[in-house]
C-alpha positions as a Markdown table, in Angstrom:
| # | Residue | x | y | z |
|---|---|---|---|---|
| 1 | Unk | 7.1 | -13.4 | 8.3 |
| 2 | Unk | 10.6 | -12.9 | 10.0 |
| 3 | Unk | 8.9 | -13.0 | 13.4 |
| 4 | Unk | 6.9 | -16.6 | 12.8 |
| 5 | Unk | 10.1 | -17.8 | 10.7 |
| 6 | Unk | 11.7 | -17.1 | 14.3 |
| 7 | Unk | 9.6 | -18.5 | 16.7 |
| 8 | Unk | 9.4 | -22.0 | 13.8 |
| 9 | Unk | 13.9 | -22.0 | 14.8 |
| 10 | Unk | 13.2 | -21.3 | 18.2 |
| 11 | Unk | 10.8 | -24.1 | 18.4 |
| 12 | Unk | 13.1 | -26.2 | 16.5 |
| 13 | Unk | 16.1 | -25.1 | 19.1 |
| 14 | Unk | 13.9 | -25.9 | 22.1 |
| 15 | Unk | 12.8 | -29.8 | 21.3 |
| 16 | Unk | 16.7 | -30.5 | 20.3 |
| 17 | Unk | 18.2 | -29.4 | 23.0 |
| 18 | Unk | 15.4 | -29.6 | 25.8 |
| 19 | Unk | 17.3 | -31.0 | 28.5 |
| 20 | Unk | 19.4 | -28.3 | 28.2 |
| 21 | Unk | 18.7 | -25.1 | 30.4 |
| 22 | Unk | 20.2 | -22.3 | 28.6 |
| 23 | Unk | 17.7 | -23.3 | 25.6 |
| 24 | Unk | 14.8 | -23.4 | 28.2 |
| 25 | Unk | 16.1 | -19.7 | 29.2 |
| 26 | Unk | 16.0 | -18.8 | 26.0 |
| 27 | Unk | 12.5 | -19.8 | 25.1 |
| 28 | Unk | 11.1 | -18.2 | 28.5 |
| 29 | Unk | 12.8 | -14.9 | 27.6 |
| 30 | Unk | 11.4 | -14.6 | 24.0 |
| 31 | Unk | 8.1 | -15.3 | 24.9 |
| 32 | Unk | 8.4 | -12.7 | 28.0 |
| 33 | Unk | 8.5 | -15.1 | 30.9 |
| 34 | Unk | 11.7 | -13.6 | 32.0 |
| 35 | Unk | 12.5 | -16.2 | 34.4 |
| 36 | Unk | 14.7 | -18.6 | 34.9 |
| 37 | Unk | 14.4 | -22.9 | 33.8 |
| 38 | Unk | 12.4 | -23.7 | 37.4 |
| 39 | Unk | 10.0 | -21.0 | 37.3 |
| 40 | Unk | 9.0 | -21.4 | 33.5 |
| 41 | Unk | 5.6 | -23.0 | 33.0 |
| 42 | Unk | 5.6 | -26.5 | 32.5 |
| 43 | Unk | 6.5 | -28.3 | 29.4 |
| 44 | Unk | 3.1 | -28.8 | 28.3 |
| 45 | Unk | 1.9 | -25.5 | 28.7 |
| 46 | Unk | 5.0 | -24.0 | 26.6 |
| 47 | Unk | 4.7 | -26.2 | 23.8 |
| 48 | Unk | 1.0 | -25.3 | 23.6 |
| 49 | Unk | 1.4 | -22.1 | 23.9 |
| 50 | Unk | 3.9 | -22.1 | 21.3 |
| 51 | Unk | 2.2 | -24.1 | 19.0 |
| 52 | Unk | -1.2 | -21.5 | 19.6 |
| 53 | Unk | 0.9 | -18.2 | 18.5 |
| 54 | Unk | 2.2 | -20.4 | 15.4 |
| 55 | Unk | -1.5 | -20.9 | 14.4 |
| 56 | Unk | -2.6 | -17.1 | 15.3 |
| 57 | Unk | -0.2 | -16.3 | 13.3 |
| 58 | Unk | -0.8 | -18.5 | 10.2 |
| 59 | Unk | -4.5 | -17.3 | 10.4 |
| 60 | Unk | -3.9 | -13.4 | 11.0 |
| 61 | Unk | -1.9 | -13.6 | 8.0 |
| 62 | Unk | -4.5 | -13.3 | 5.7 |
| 63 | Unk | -6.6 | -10.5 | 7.3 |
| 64 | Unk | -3.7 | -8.6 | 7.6 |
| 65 | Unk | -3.5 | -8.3 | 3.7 |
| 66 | Unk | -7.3 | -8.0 | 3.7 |
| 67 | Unk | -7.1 | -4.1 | 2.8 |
| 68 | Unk | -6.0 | -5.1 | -0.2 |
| 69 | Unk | -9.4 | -6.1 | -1.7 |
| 70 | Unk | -10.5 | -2.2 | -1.0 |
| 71 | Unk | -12.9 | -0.6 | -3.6 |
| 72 | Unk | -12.0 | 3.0 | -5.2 |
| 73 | Unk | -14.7 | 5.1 | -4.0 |
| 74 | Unk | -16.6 | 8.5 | -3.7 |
| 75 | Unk | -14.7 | 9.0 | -1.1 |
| 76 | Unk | -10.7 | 8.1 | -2.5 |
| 77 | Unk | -11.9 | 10.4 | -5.7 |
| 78 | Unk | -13.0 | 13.4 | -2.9 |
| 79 | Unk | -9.6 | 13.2 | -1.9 |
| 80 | Unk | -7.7 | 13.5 | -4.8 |
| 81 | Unk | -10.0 | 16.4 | -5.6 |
| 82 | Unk | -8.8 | 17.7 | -2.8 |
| 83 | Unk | -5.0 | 17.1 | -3.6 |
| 84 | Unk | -5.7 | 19.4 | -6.7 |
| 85 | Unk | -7.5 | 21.7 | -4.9 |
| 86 | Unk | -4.3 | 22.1 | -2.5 |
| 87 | Unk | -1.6 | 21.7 | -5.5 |
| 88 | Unk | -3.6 | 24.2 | -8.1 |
| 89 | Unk | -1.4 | 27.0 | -8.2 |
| 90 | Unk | 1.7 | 24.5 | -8.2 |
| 91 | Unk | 0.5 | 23.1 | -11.4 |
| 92 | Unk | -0.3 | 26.0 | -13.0 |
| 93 | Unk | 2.7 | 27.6 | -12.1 |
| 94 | Unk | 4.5 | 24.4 | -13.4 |
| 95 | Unk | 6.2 | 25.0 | -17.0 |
| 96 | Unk | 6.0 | 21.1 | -17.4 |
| 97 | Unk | 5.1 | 19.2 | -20.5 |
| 98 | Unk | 2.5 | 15.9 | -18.8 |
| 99 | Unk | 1.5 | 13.2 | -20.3 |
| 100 | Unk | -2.5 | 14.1 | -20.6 |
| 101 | Unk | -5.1 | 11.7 | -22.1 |
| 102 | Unk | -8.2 | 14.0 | -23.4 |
| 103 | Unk | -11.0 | 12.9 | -22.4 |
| 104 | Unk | -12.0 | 10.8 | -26.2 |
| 105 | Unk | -8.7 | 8.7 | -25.6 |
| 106 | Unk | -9.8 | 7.3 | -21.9 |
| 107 | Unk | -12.3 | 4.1 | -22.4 |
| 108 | Unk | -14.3 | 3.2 | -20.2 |
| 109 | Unk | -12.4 | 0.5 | -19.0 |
| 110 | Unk | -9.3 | 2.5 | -18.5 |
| 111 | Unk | -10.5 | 5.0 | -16.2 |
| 112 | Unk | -8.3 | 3.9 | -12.9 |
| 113 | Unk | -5.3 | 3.3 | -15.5 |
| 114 | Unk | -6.1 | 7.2 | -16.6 |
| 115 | Unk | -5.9 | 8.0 | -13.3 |
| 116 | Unk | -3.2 | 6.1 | -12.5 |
| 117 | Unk | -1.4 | 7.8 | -15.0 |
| 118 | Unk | -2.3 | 11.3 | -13.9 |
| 119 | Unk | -0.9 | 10.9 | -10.6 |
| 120 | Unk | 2.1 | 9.5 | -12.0 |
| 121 | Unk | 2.4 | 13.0 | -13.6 |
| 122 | Unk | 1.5 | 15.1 | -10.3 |
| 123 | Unk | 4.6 | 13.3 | -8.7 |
| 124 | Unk | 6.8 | 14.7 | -11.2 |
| 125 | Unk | 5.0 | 18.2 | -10.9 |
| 126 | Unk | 6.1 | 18.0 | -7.1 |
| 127 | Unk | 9.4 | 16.4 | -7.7 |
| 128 | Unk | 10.3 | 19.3 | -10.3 |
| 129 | Unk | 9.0 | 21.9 | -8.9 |
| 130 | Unk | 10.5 | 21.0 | -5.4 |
| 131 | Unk | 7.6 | 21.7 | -3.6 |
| 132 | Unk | 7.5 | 20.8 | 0.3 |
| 133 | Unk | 3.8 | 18.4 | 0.4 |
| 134 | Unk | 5.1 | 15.5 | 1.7 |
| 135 | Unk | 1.8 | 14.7 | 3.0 |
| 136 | Unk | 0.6 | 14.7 | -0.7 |
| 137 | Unk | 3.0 | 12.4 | -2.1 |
| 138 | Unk | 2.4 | 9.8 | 0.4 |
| 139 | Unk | -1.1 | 10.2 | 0.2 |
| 140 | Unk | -0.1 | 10.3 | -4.0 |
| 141 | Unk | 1.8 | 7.1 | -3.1 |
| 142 | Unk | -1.1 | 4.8 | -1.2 |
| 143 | Unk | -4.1 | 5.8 | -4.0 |
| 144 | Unk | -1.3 | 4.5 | -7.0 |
| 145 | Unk | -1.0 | 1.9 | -4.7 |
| 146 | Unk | -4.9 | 1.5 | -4.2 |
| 147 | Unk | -5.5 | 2.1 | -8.1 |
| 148 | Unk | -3.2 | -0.6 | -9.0 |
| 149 | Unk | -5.0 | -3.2 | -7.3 |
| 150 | Unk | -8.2 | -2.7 | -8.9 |
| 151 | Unk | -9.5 | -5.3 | -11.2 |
| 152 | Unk | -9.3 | -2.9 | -14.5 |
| 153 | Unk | -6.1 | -1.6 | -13.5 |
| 154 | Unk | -4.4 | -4.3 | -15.7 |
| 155 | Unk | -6.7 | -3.9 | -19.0 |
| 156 | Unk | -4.5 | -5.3 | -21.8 |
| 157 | Unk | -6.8 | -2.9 | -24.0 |
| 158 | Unk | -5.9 | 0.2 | -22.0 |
| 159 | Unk | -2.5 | 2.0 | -23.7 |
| 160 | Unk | 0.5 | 2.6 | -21.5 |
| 161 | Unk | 1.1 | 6.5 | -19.7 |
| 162 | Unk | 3.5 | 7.4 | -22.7 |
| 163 | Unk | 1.3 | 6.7 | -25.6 |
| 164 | Unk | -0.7 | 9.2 | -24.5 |
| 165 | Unk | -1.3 | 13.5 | -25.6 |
| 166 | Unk | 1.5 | 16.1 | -24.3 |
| 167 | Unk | -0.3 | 18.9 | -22.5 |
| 168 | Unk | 0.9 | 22.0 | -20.3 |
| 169 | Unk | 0.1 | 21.8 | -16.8 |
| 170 | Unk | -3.1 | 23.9 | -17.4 |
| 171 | Unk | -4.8 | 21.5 | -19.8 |
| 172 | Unk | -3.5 | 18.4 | -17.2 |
| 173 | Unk | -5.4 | 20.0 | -14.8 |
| 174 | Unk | -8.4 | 20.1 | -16.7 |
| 175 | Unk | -8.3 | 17.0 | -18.1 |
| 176 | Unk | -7.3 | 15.1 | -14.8 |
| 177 | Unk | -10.3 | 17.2 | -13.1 |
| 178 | Unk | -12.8 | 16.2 | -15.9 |
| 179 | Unk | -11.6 | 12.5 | -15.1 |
| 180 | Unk | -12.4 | 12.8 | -11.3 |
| 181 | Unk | -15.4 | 13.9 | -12.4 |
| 182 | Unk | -16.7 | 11.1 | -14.4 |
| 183 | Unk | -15.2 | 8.6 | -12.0 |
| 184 | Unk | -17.7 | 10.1 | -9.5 |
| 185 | Unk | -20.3 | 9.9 | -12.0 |
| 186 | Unk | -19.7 | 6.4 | -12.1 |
| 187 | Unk | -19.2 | 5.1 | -8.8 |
């Protein structure tokens, strides 16, 4: 947005002050001419090649946010198996008291909040037990990210993180592993 809020000033800039060759200099070195006011391309050509960028970037806009429609799939659950199957012994080693729904609070509707939840819970794991997966908590970071675009995400019927059972890290692994497993079932 900063870059096409840019190039609207520059435009703005260069049909003020056209006459003027420092502006025409300017304009030819933002848009990688690097040359000087005679050996620019004409007038015509600039503004139109101006204007075209303006519109590419107008359109592009849109498909650059197009990820965001992405679906949870077998595949997104296969990787947070994984994640548990790489963190086990941190959890279990973990003295921490989680936030874990069993599996008769978690509606059908509320599965992605669930899960949600769940990696909210295997952040602080990591965080407390200082553990060095960096790779893990980003990949953590983009599936919350990915889970809280989903269309159930935002259930009004679905009960926040905190309303829910206080287990040991054992029975959160369970549970969150029981939950993986009937997302799959689902999908």
């Amino acid at each position: 947005m900063t870059g096409f809020l840019t190039v609207l000033l520059l435009l703005y800039i260069f049909l003020r002050e056209r006459k003027k060759r420092k502006s025409v200099q300017c304009i030819c070195v933002f848009w990688g001419f690097h040359y000087y006011q005679h050996q620019c391309p004409n007038i015509e050509a600039r503004d139109c090649f101006i204007l075209l960028s303006c519109l590419v970037a107008i359109t592009c806009m849109p498909l650059a946010n197009a990820n965001g429609t992405e679906k949870i799939g077998r595949s997104h659950i296969m990787e947070v198996q994984q994640m548990l199957d790489l963190l086990k012994s941190t959890i279990e080693n973990s003295n921490a008291s989680l936030y874990s729904p069993t599996n008769d609070e978690i509606q059908a509707n509320c599965t992605f909040k669930f899960m949600h939840c769940y990696l909210l819970e295997l952040e602080v794991i990591l965080i407390e037990t200082f553990d060095k997966h960096e790779t893990t908590r980003t990949e953590i970071h983009h599936m919350k990210k990915l889970l809280e675009r989903q269309q159930q995400f935002n259930s009004s019927t679905c009960l926040p993180c905190e309303a829910q059972t206080v287990a040991n890290s054992t029975t959160f692994l369970k549970n969150f592993e029981f939950l993986l497993k009937r997302i799959n079932n689902t999908l």
